[in-house]
């Protein structure tokens, strides 16, 4: 199928770019490589994205849209708030130790790289991560209400600390090529939440 017959060329470009960016990072993926992989002409790219930076911002927004939908499914499922929260962290652990690069965290891969390069991309990361921690904070508060989690003096602060811990563990797991930091993050999470 040629790109002219694709129902959504913009989405196709973003889908093809995702594994490339996870493998190489933002600056290492040149426009020519991306266009060749997506099999779209340069004009098609610029029809959808004003610049590579605008493409990067769209890539992050799309990533977070999908991430938030997945989180909403996990945190909005059945069971106690504690069970739903642990399902989220179980999923994080699995996705970061899975052999499929597509499942890895784009925030870990691109966060430090693009935050200094592009204010719009940094802002997209900021909006996306704040939305994640807000969802976690709401689930922590729900856990206090249903009795499955302790009442925390600052659910938003705890949610931010948990997210930071897991981001750091994911980065260390990449550096060490070892899942041990993620296992430690899981143990710390269970302890912090009083889940033994």
Short mmCIF file of N, CA and C in Angstrom, two decimals:
data_model
loop_
_atom_site.label_atom_id
_atom_site.label_comp_id
_atom_site.label_asym_id
_atom_site.label_seq_id
_atom_site.Cartn_x
_atom_site.Cartn_y
_atom_site.Cartn_z
N UNK A 1 0.86 -1.18 0.00
CA UNK A 1 0.00 0.00 0.00
C UNK A 1 0.89 1.24 0.00
N UNK A 2 0.64 2.15 -0.90
CA UNK A 2 1.41 3.39 -0.94
C UNK A 2 0.83 4.36 0.08
N UNK A 3 1.65 5.36 0.44
CA UNK A 3 1.17 6.31 1.44
C UNK A 3 -0.03 7.11 0.94
N UNK A 4 -0.18 7.23 -0.38
CA UNK A 4 -1.32 7.97 -0.92
C UNK A 4 -2.63 7.28 -0.57
N UNK A 5 -2.57 5.96 -0.32
CA UNK A 5 -3.78 5.21 0.01
C UNK A 5 -3.98 5.02 1.51
N UNK A 6 -3.06 5.50 2.30
CA UNK A 6 -3.22 5.37 3.74
C UNK A 6 -4.32 6.32 4.22
N UNK A 7 -5.16 5.88 5.13
CA UNK A 7 -6.25 6.75 5.60
C UNK A 7 -5.73 7.96 6.39
N UNK A 8 -4.59 7.83 7.05
CA UNK A 8 -4.08 8.92 7.87
C UNK A 8 -2.56 8.94 7.76
N UNK A 9 -2.07 9.71 6.81
CA UNK A 9 -0.62 9.77 6.56
C UNK A 9 0.11 10.34 7.77
N UNK A 10 -0.48 11.35 8.39
CA UNK A 10 0.15 11.95 9.57
C UNK A 10 0.38 10.89 10.65
N UNK A 11 -0.66 10.11 10.92
CA UNK A 11 -0.55 9.06 11.94
C UNK A 11 0.46 7.99 11.52
N UNK A 12 0.48 7.68 10.24
CA UNK A 12 1.44 6.70 9.72
C UNK A 12 2.86 7.17 9.99
N UNK A 13 3.15 8.43 9.73
CA UNK A 13 4.50 8.96 9.97
C UNK A 13 4.85 8.84 11.46
N UNK A 14 3.92 9.20 12.33
CA UNK A 14 4.17 9.11 13.77
C UNK A 14 4.37 7.66 14.21
N UNK A 15 3.58 6.74 13.66
CA UNK A 15 3.71 5.32 14.03
C UNK A 15 5.05 4.75 13.60
N UNK A 16 5.50 5.12 12.41
CA UNK A 16 6.79 4.64 11.91
C UNK A 16 7.94 5.26 12.72
N UNK A 17 7.76 6.50 13.13
CA UNK A 17 8.82 7.21 13.85
C UNK A 17 9.04 6.67 15.25
N UNK A 18 7.98 6.20 15.89
CA UNK A 18 8.07 5.80 17.30
C UNK A 18 9.22 4.81 17.56
N UNK A 19 9.30 3.67 16.87
CA UNK A 19 10.41 2.75 17.15
C UNK A 19 11.77 3.33 16.76
N UNK A 20 11.80 4.17 15.73
CA UNK A 20 13.08 4.79 15.35
C UNK A 20 13.59 5.69 16.47
N UNK A 21 12.69 6.50 17.04
CA UNK A 21 13.09 7.40 18.12
C UNK A 21 13.47 6.62 19.37
N UNK A 22 12.76 5.54 19.66
CA UNK A 22 13.12 4.72 20.82
C UNK A 22 14.49 4.09 20.65
N UNK A 23 14.83 3.73 19.42
CA UNK A 23 16.11 3.08 19.16
C UNK A 23 17.27 4.07 19.12
N UNK A 24 17.04 5.26 18.54
CA UNK A 24 18.16 6.16 18.26
C UNK A 24 18.11 7.51 18.97
N UNK A 25 16.94 7.92 19.40
CA UNK A 25 16.80 9.26 19.95
C UNK A 25 16.33 10.23 18.88
N UNK A 26 16.02 11.44 19.31
CA UNK A 26 15.43 12.43 18.40
C UNK A 26 16.44 13.00 17.42
N UNK A 27 17.58 13.45 17.90
CA UNK A 27 18.53 14.11 17.01
C UNK A 27 19.21 13.14 16.05
N UNK A 28 19.35 11.88 16.45
CA UNK A 28 20.05 10.91 15.60
C UNK A 28 19.19 10.42 14.43
N UNK A 29 17.88 10.60 14.52
CA UNK A 29 17.01 10.20 13.42
C UNK A 29 16.85 11.38 12.48
N UNK A 30 17.46 11.26 11.33
CA UNK A 30 17.36 12.32 10.34
C UNK A 30 16.05 12.26 9.59
N UNK A 31 15.69 13.37 9.00
CA UNK A 31 14.44 13.44 8.26
C UNK A 31 14.46 12.47 7.08
N UNK A 32 15.59 12.33 6.40
CA UNK A 32 15.68 11.42 5.25
C UNK A 32 15.42 9.98 5.69
N UNK A 33 15.96 9.59 6.83
CA UNK A 33 15.74 8.23 7.34
C UNK A 33 14.27 8.01 7.69
N UNK A 34 13.67 8.98 8.33
CA UNK A 34 12.26 8.88 8.70
C UNK A 34 11.38 8.79 7.46
N UNK A 35 11.64 9.64 6.48
CA UNK A 35 10.84 9.64 5.26
C UNK A 35 10.98 8.33 4.50
N UNK A 36 12.20 7.79 4.47
CA UNK A 36 12.42 6.51 3.79
C UNK A 36 11.68 5.39 4.50
N UNK A 37 11.75 5.38 5.83
CA UNK A 37 11.06 4.33 6.60
C UNK A 37 9.55 4.43 6.44
N UNK A 38 9.03 5.65 6.41
CA UNK A 38 7.58 5.86 6.28
C UNK A 38 7.11 5.78 4.83
N UNK A 39 8.06 5.86 3.91
CA UNK A 39 7.77 5.84 2.48
C UNK A 39 6.83 6.98 2.10
N UNK A 40 7.20 8.17 2.58
CA UNK A 40 6.45 9.37 2.23
C UNK A 40 7.42 10.41 1.67
N UNK A 41 6.97 11.21 0.73
CA UNK A 41 7.82 12.28 0.20
C UNK A 41 7.95 13.42 1.20
N UNK A 42 9.01 14.19 1.00
CA UNK A 42 9.28 15.32 1.91
C UNK A 42 8.10 16.28 1.99
N UNK A 43 7.46 16.50 0.87
CA UNK A 43 6.31 17.41 0.86
C UNK A 43 5.18 16.93 1.75
N UNK A 44 4.99 15.61 1.80
CA UNK A 44 3.94 15.08 2.68
C UNK A 44 4.27 15.35 4.14
N UNK A 45 5.55 15.19 4.49
CA UNK A 45 5.96 15.45 5.87
C UNK A 45 5.64 16.90 6.23
N UNK A 46 6.04 17.83 5.37
CA UNK A 46 5.85 19.25 5.68
C UNK A 46 4.39 19.69 5.53
N UNK A 47 3.58 18.87 4.90
CA UNK A 47 2.14 19.16 4.88
C UNK A 47 1.56 18.98 6.28
N UNK A 48 2.10 18.02 7.03
CA UNK A 48 1.57 17.69 8.35
C UNK A 48 2.34 18.32 9.50
N UNK A 49 3.62 18.60 9.29
CA UNK A 49 4.47 19.13 10.35
C UNK A 49 5.28 20.32 9.81
N UNK A 50 5.22 21.44 10.49
CA UNK A 50 5.93 22.64 10.02
C UNK A 50 7.43 22.49 10.09
N UNK A 51 7.90 21.62 10.99
CA UNK A 51 9.34 21.44 11.19
C UNK A 51 9.57 20.11 11.90
N UNK A 52 10.83 19.72 12.01
CA UNK A 52 11.12 18.50 12.76
C UNK A 52 10.73 18.70 14.23
N UNK A 53 10.90 19.91 14.74
CA UNK A 53 10.52 20.20 16.12
C UNK A 53 9.01 20.04 16.31
N UNK A 54 8.22 20.54 15.36
CA UNK A 54 6.76 20.38 15.43
C UNK A 54 6.38 18.91 15.35
N UNK A 55 7.10 18.15 14.54
CA UNK A 55 6.90 16.71 14.47
C UNK A 55 7.19 16.08 15.83
N UNK A 56 8.30 16.47 16.47
CA UNK A 56 8.66 15.93 17.78
C UNK A 56 7.61 16.23 18.83
N UNK A 57 7.08 17.43 18.79
CA UNK A 57 6.02 17.80 19.73
C UNK A 57 4.78 16.93 19.49
N UNK A 58 4.41 16.75 18.22
CA UNK A 58 3.26 15.91 17.88
C UNK A 58 3.50 14.46 18.29
N UNK A 59 4.73 14.00 18.13
CA UNK A 59 5.08 12.63 18.51
C UNK A 59 4.85 12.44 20.01
N UNK A 60 5.31 13.39 20.81
CA UNK A 60 5.14 13.29 22.25
C UNK A 60 3.68 13.40 22.66
N UNK A 61 2.94 14.30 22.03
CA UNK A 61 1.52 14.43 22.35
C UNK A 61 0.76 13.15 22.02
N UNK A 62 1.07 12.54 20.90
CA UNK A 62 0.43 11.28 20.51
C UNK A 62 0.80 10.18 21.49
N UNK A 63 2.08 10.13 21.86
CA UNK A 63 2.54 9.13 22.82
C UNK A 63 1.77 9.27 24.14
N UNK A 64 1.65 10.50 24.63
CA UNK A 64 0.95 10.70 25.90
C UNK A 64 -0.55 10.43 25.78
N UNK A 65 -1.15 10.75 24.64
CA UNK A 65 -2.57 10.42 24.46
C UNK A 65 -2.78 8.92 24.64
N UNK A 66 -1.91 8.13 24.01
CA UNK A 66 -2.02 6.68 24.11
C UNK A 66 -1.68 6.20 25.52
N UNK A 67 -0.67 6.80 26.11
CA UNK A 67 -0.25 6.44 27.46
C UNK A 67 -1.38 6.73 28.46
N UNK A 68 -1.99 7.91 28.34
CA UNK A 68 -3.06 8.29 29.26
C UNK A 68 -4.27 7.37 29.09
N UNK A 69 -4.58 7.00 27.86
CA UNK A 69 -5.71 6.08 27.64
C UNK A 69 -5.42 4.73 28.29
N UNK A 70 -4.19 4.26 28.17
CA UNK A 70 -3.82 2.98 28.79
C UNK A 70 -3.89 3.09 30.32
N UNK A 71 -3.37 4.19 30.86
CA UNK A 71 -3.41 4.40 32.30
C UNK A 71 -4.85 4.47 32.79
N UNK A 72 -5.69 5.18 32.05
CA UNK A 72 -7.10 5.28 32.44
C UNK A 72 -7.75 3.91 32.48
N UNK A 73 -7.38 3.05 31.54
CA UNK A 73 -7.90 1.69 31.55
C UNK A 73 -7.45 0.91 32.77
N UNK A 74 -6.18 1.07 33.13
CA UNK A 74 -5.64 0.35 34.28
C UNK A 74 -6.17 0.90 35.60
N UNK A 75 -6.16 2.22 35.73
CA UNK A 75 -6.59 2.83 37.00
C UNK A 75 -8.10 2.89 37.13
N UNK A 76 -8.80 2.75 36.03
CA UNK A 76 -10.26 2.80 36.08
C UNK A 76 -10.91 1.42 36.05
N UNK A 77 -10.10 0.39 36.15
CA UNK A 77 -10.63 -0.97 36.10
C UNK A 77 -11.32 -1.36 37.37
N UNK A 78 -11.55 -2.65 37.50
CA UNK A 78 -12.23 -3.15 38.69
C UNK A 78 -11.22 -3.39 39.81
N UNK A 79 -11.75 -3.60 41.00
CA UNK A 79 -10.89 -3.84 42.16
C UNK A 79 -10.71 -2.59 42.99
N UNK A 80 -9.97 -2.74 44.06
CA UNK A 80 -9.70 -1.60 44.94
C UNK A 80 -8.73 -0.65 44.26
N UNK A 81 -8.64 0.55 44.80
CA UNK A 81 -7.69 1.52 44.25
C UNK A 81 -6.26 0.98 44.35
N UNK A 82 -5.95 0.30 45.44
CA UNK A 82 -4.61 -0.28 45.59
C UNK A 82 -4.34 -1.31 44.50
N UNK A 83 -5.32 -2.15 44.22
CA UNK A 83 -5.15 -3.16 43.17
C UNK A 83 -4.97 -2.50 41.80
N UNK A 84 -5.73 -1.46 41.54
CA UNK A 84 -5.63 -0.76 40.25
C UNK A 84 -4.29 -0.06 40.13
N UNK A 85 -3.83 0.55 41.22
CA UNK A 85 -2.55 1.24 41.20
C UNK A 85 -1.41 0.25 40.98
N UNK A 86 -1.47 -0.89 41.64
CA UNK A 86 -0.42 -1.90 41.46
C UNK A 86 -0.48 -2.52 40.06
N UNK A 87 -1.67 -2.58 39.46
CA UNK A 87 -1.78 -3.04 38.07
C UNK A 87 -1.02 -2.09 37.15
N UNK A 88 -1.11 -0.78 37.45
CA UNK A 88 -0.38 0.21 36.66
C UNK A 88 1.13 -0.01 36.79
N UNK A 89 1.62 -0.18 38.02
CA UNK A 89 3.06 -0.37 38.20
C UNK A 89 3.52 -1.73 37.69
N UNK A 90 2.68 -2.75 37.79
CA UNK A 90 3.01 -4.05 37.19
C UNK A 90 3.17 -3.90 35.68
N UNK A 91 2.26 -3.13 35.07
CA UNK A 91 2.34 -2.90 33.63
C UNK A 91 3.62 -2.15 33.28
N UNK A 92 3.97 -1.16 34.09
CA UNK A 92 5.21 -0.40 33.84
C UNK A 92 6.40 -1.36 33.89
N UNK A 93 6.47 -2.17 34.92
CA UNK A 93 7.57 -3.12 35.07
C UNK A 93 7.65 -4.04 33.85
N UNK A 94 6.52 -4.58 33.46
CA UNK A 94 6.49 -5.49 32.31
C UNK A 94 6.92 -4.78 31.03
N UNK A 95 6.41 -3.58 30.81
CA UNK A 95 6.72 -2.87 29.56
C UNK A 95 8.19 -2.49 29.47
N UNK A 96 8.81 -2.22 30.59
CA UNK A 96 10.22 -1.81 30.56
C UNK A 96 11.18 -3.00 30.53
N UNK A 97 10.69 -4.18 30.83
CA UNK A 97 11.54 -5.37 30.79
C UNK A 97 11.19 -6.26 29.61
N UNK A 98 10.16 -5.88 28.87
CA UNK A 98 9.74 -6.61 27.67
C UNK A 98 10.82 -6.46 26.60
N UNK A 99 10.96 -7.44 25.75
CA UNK A 99 11.96 -7.39 24.69
C UNK A 99 11.56 -6.48 23.54
N UNK A 100 10.30 -6.09 23.47
CA UNK A 100 9.83 -5.27 22.36
C UNK A 100 10.12 -3.80 22.62
N UNK A 101 10.94 -3.20 21.77
CA UNK A 101 11.32 -1.80 21.95
C UNK A 101 10.11 -0.88 21.92
N UNK A 102 9.06 -1.26 21.20
CA UNK A 102 7.87 -0.42 21.06
C UNK A 102 7.21 -0.15 22.41
N UNK A 103 7.43 -1.04 23.36
CA UNK A 103 6.77 -0.89 24.65
C UNK A 103 7.54 0.01 25.61
N UNK A 104 8.72 0.41 25.25
CA UNK A 104 9.55 1.20 26.15
C UNK A 104 9.06 2.64 26.27
N UNK A 105 9.55 3.31 27.29
CA UNK A 105 9.08 4.65 27.64
C UNK A 105 9.78 5.74 26.84
N UNK A 106 9.01 6.48 26.07
CA UNK A 106 9.57 7.58 25.27
C UNK A 106 10.04 8.72 26.16
N UNK A 107 9.45 8.88 27.34
CA UNK A 107 9.90 9.93 28.26
C UNK A 107 11.33 9.64 28.71
N UNK A 108 11.61 8.38 29.03
CA UNK A 108 12.96 8.00 29.46
C UNK A 108 13.94 8.23 28.32
N UNK A 109 13.56 7.84 27.11
CA UNK A 109 14.46 7.93 25.97
C UNK A 109 14.73 9.38 25.56
N UNK A 110 13.69 10.21 25.53
CA UNK A 110 13.84 11.54 24.95
C UNK A 110 13.89 12.68 25.96
N UNK A 111 13.48 12.43 27.20
CA UNK A 111 13.32 13.51 28.16
C UNK A 111 14.50 14.46 28.27
N UNK A 112 15.65 13.93 28.63
CA UNK A 112 16.82 14.79 28.82
C UNK A 112 17.31 15.37 27.49
N UNK A 113 17.22 14.57 26.44
CA UNK A 113 17.72 15.01 25.13
C UNK A 113 16.97 16.22 24.60
N UNK A 114 15.65 16.16 24.58
CA UNK A 114 14.90 17.22 23.90
C UNK A 114 14.54 18.39 24.81
N UNK A 115 14.60 18.19 26.11
CA UNK A 115 14.23 19.29 27.01
C UNK A 115 15.15 20.49 26.86
N UNK A 116 16.40 20.25 26.51
CA UNK A 116 17.33 21.34 26.28
C UNK A 116 17.32 21.85 24.85
N UNK A 117 16.73 21.09 23.94
CA UNK A 117 16.73 21.46 22.52
C UNK A 117 15.51 22.25 22.10
N UNK A 118 14.37 21.96 22.72
CA UNK A 118 13.12 22.49 22.20
C UNK A 118 12.15 22.80 23.34
N UNK A 119 11.77 24.05 23.44
CA UNK A 119 10.80 24.44 24.46
C UNK A 119 9.43 23.80 24.20
N UNK A 120 8.93 23.76 22.96
CA UNK A 120 7.64 23.08 22.74
C UNK A 120 7.67 21.59 23.10
N UNK A 121 8.76 20.92 22.83
CA UNK A 121 8.86 19.50 23.18
C UNK A 121 8.99 19.33 24.69
N UNK A 122 9.75 20.21 25.35
CA UNK A 122 9.85 20.16 26.80
C UNK A 122 8.48 20.38 27.43
N UNK A 123 7.74 21.34 26.89
CA UNK A 123 6.40 21.63 27.42
C UNK A 123 5.46 20.44 27.20
N UNK A 124 5.58 19.75 26.07
CA UNK A 124 4.75 18.56 25.83
C UNK A 124 5.07 17.47 26.85
N UNK A 125 6.36 17.30 27.15
CA UNK A 125 6.76 16.34 28.18
C UNK A 125 6.21 16.74 29.54
N UNK A 126 6.28 18.02 29.85
CA UNK A 126 5.79 18.52 31.13
C UNK A 126 4.28 18.28 31.26
N UNK A 127 3.53 18.65 30.23
CA UNK A 127 2.07 18.44 30.27
C UNK A 127 1.73 16.96 30.42
N UNK A 128 2.42 16.14 29.66
CA UNK A 128 2.13 14.71 29.69
C UNK A 128 2.45 14.06 31.02
N UNK A 129 3.59 14.41 31.59
CA UNK A 129 3.97 13.79 32.86
C UNK A 129 3.10 14.32 34.01
N UNK A 130 2.72 15.59 33.95
CA UNK A 130 1.81 16.13 34.98
C UNK A 130 0.46 15.43 34.94
N UNK A 131 0.00 15.11 33.75
CA UNK A 131 -1.28 14.40 33.62
C UNK A 131 -1.19 12.99 34.19
N UNK A 132 -0.02 12.35 34.03
CA UNK A 132 0.17 11.02 34.62
C UNK A 132 0.13 11.12 36.14
N UNK A 133 0.89 12.06 36.70
CA UNK A 133 0.93 12.15 38.17
C UNK A 133 -0.42 12.56 38.74
N UNK A 134 -1.19 13.35 38.02
CA UNK A 134 -2.54 13.71 38.49
C UNK A 134 -3.42 12.47 38.58
N UNK A 135 -3.30 11.58 37.61
CA UNK A 135 -4.07 10.33 37.63
C UNK A 135 -3.63 9.45 38.81
N UNK A 136 -2.33 9.39 39.05
CA UNK A 136 -1.83 8.61 40.18
C UNK A 136 -2.32 9.20 41.50
N UNK A 137 -2.27 10.53 41.61
CA UNK A 137 -2.72 11.19 42.85
C UNK A 137 -4.19 10.91 43.11
N UNK A 138 -5.01 10.94 42.07
CA UNK A 138 -6.44 10.67 42.24
C UNK A 138 -6.66 9.23 42.72
N UNK A 139 -5.84 8.31 42.22
CA UNK A 139 -5.99 6.92 42.65
C UNK A 139 -5.50 6.74 44.08
N UNK A 140 -4.46 7.44 44.47
CA UNK A 140 -4.01 7.39 45.86
C UNK A 140 -5.11 7.91 46.79
N UNK A 141 -5.76 9.00 46.40
CA UNK A 141 -6.85 9.55 47.21
C UNK A 141 -8.03 8.58 47.26
N UNK A 142 -8.32 7.92 46.13
CA UNK A 142 -9.41 6.94 46.11
C UNK A 142 -9.08 5.76 47.01
N UNK A 143 -7.80 5.40 47.08
CA UNK A 143 -7.38 4.30 47.96
C UNK A 143 -7.58 4.63 49.42
N UNK A 144 -7.36 5.89 49.77
CA UNK A 144 -7.61 6.31 51.16
C UNK A 144 -9.11 6.22 51.46
N UNK A 145 -9.95 6.55 50.47
CA UNK A 145 -11.40 6.52 50.67
C UNK A 145 -11.93 5.09 50.76
N UNK A 146 -11.37 4.18 49.92
CA UNK A 146 -11.90 2.81 49.97
C UNK A 146 -11.17 1.94 51.00
N UNK A 147 -10.17 2.53 51.68
CA UNK A 147 -9.46 1.83 52.74
C UNK A 147 -8.37 0.87 52.27
N UNK A 148 -8.10 0.85 50.97
CA UNK A 148 -7.08 -0.08 50.46
C UNK A 148 -5.67 0.51 50.52
N UNK A 149 -5.58 1.83 50.74
CA UNK A 149 -4.29 2.51 50.86
C UNK A 149 -4.34 3.43 52.08
N UNK A 150 -3.17 3.73 52.64
CA UNK A 150 -3.17 4.65 53.79
C UNK A 150 -3.56 6.06 53.36
N UNK A 151 -4.07 6.82 54.30
CA UNK A 151 -4.36 8.23 54.03
C UNK A 151 -3.03 8.98 54.02
N UNK A 152 -2.74 9.61 52.92
CA UNK A 152 -1.46 10.32 52.76
C UNK A 152 -1.69 11.81 52.94
N UNK A 153 -0.75 12.51 53.60
CA UNK A 153 -0.93 13.94 53.78
C UNK A 153 -0.87 14.73 52.47
N UNK A 154 -0.16 14.17 51.47
CA UNK A 154 0.02 14.87 50.20
C UNK A 154 -0.01 13.87 49.05
N UNK A 155 -1.20 13.45 48.62
CA UNK A 155 -1.27 12.47 47.53
C UNK A 155 -0.57 12.93 46.25
N UNK A 156 -0.68 14.24 45.94
CA UNK A 156 -0.03 14.74 44.73
C UNK A 156 1.49 14.64 44.84
N UNK A 157 2.03 14.98 46.00
CA UNK A 157 3.48 14.87 46.21
C UNK A 157 3.94 13.42 46.17
N UNK A 158 3.15 12.53 46.76
CA UNK A 158 3.50 11.11 46.74
C UNK A 158 3.44 10.57 45.32
N UNK A 159 2.42 10.97 44.55
CA UNK A 159 2.32 10.54 43.15
C UNK A 159 3.52 11.01 42.35
N UNK A 160 3.95 12.24 42.57
CA UNK A 160 5.12 12.77 41.86
C UNK A 160 6.37 11.98 42.25
N UNK A 161 6.53 11.71 43.55
CA UNK A 161 7.70 10.95 44.02
C UNK A 161 7.72 9.54 43.42
N UNK A 162 6.56 8.89 43.37
CA UNK A 162 6.48 7.56 42.77
C UNK A 162 6.87 7.60 41.30
N UNK A 163 6.31 8.56 40.58
CA UNK A 163 6.60 8.67 39.14
C UNK A 163 8.09 8.95 38.92
N UNK A 164 8.66 9.85 39.70
CA UNK A 164 10.09 10.14 39.58
C UNK A 164 10.92 8.90 39.86
N UNK A 165 10.53 8.14 40.88
CA UNK A 165 11.25 6.92 41.23
C UNK A 165 11.23 5.93 40.06
N UNK A 166 10.06 5.75 39.45
CA UNK A 166 9.93 4.80 38.35
C UNK A 166 10.66 5.29 37.09
N UNK A 167 10.63 6.59 36.82
CA UNK A 167 11.40 7.12 35.68
C UNK A 167 12.89 6.88 35.89
N UNK A 168 13.36 7.20 37.08
CA UNK A 168 14.77 6.99 37.39
C UNK A 168 15.15 5.53 37.31
N UNK A 169 14.29 4.66 37.81
CA UNK A 169 14.57 3.22 37.76
C UNK A 169 14.60 2.73 36.32
N UNK A 170 13.72 3.26 35.48
CA UNK A 170 13.71 2.86 34.07
C UNK A 170 15.00 3.29 33.37
N UNK A 171 15.46 4.49 33.70
CA UNK A 171 16.71 4.97 33.11
C UNK A 171 17.89 4.13 33.59
N UNK A 172 17.95 3.84 34.88
CA UNK A 172 19.04 3.01 35.40
C UNK A 172 19.00 1.60 34.82
N UNK A 173 17.80 1.06 34.63
CA UNK A 173 17.68 -0.26 34.03
C UNK A 173 18.27 -0.26 32.62
N UNK A 174 18.07 0.84 31.88
CA UNK A 174 18.67 0.97 30.54
C UNK A 174 20.18 1.04 30.64
N UNK A 175 20.68 1.84 31.57
CA UNK A 175 22.13 2.02 31.72
C UNK A 175 22.80 0.72 32.12
N UNK A 176 22.20 0.05 33.09
CA UNK A 176 22.80 -1.18 33.62
C UNK A 176 22.47 -2.43 32.78
N UNK A 177 21.47 -2.28 31.92
CA UNK A 177 20.94 -3.44 31.18
C UNK A 177 20.57 -4.57 32.14
N UNK A 178 19.84 -4.13 33.15
CA UNK A 178 19.46 -5.03 34.23
C UNK A 178 18.13 -4.52 34.81
N UNK A 179 17.22 -5.41 35.09
CA UNK A 179 15.92 -5.01 35.60
C UNK A 179 15.93 -4.72 37.10
N UNK A 180 17.06 -4.91 37.77
CA UNK A 180 17.11 -4.75 39.22
C UNK A 180 16.58 -3.39 39.70
N UNK A 181 16.93 -2.25 39.04
CA UNK A 181 16.37 -0.98 39.52
C UNK A 181 14.84 -0.94 39.48
N UNK A 182 14.24 -1.60 38.51
CA UNK A 182 12.78 -1.64 38.43
C UNK A 182 12.20 -2.53 39.53
N UNK A 183 12.88 -3.62 39.83
CA UNK A 183 12.42 -4.46 40.94
C UNK A 183 12.52 -3.71 42.26
N UNK A 184 13.58 -2.91 42.41
CA UNK A 184 13.73 -2.08 43.61
C UNK A 184 12.61 -1.04 43.68
N UNK A 185 12.29 -0.41 42.53
CA UNK A 185 11.21 0.57 42.50
C UNK A 185 9.89 -0.07 42.92
N UNK A 186 9.67 -1.29 42.47
CA UNK A 186 8.43 -1.99 42.85
C UNK A 186 8.40 -2.25 44.35
N UNK A 187 9.52 -2.72 44.91
CA UNK A 187 9.56 -3.00 46.35
C UNK A 187 9.35 -1.71 47.15
N UNK A 188 9.98 -0.61 46.72
CA UNK A 188 9.83 0.67 47.41
C UNK A 188 8.38 1.18 47.32
N UNK A 189 7.78 0.98 46.17
CA UNK A 189 6.40 1.40 45.97
C UNK A 189 5.47 0.66 46.91
N UNK A 190 5.65 -0.65 47.00
CA UNK A 190 4.81 -1.45 47.89
C UNK A 190 5.00 -1.03 49.35
N UNK A 191 6.25 -0.74 49.73
CA UNK A 191 6.52 -0.31 51.11
C UNK A 191 5.89 1.04 51.38
N UNK A 192 6.08 1.99 50.46
CA UNK A 192 5.53 3.34 50.63
C UNK A 192 4.01 3.30 50.76
N UNK A 193 3.38 2.40 50.03
CA UNK A 193 1.93 2.33 50.03
C UNK A 193 1.38 1.39 51.10
N UNK A 194 2.27 0.85 51.93
CA UNK A 194 1.85 -0.03 53.00
C UNK A 194 1.30 -1.36 52.51
N UNK A 195 1.84 -1.82 51.37
CA UNK A 195 1.35 -3.07 50.78
C UNK A 195 2.32 -4.21 50.98
N UNK A 196 3.31 -3.99 51.86
CA UNK A 196 4.27 -5.03 52.24
C UNK A 196 5.02 -5.52 51.09
#
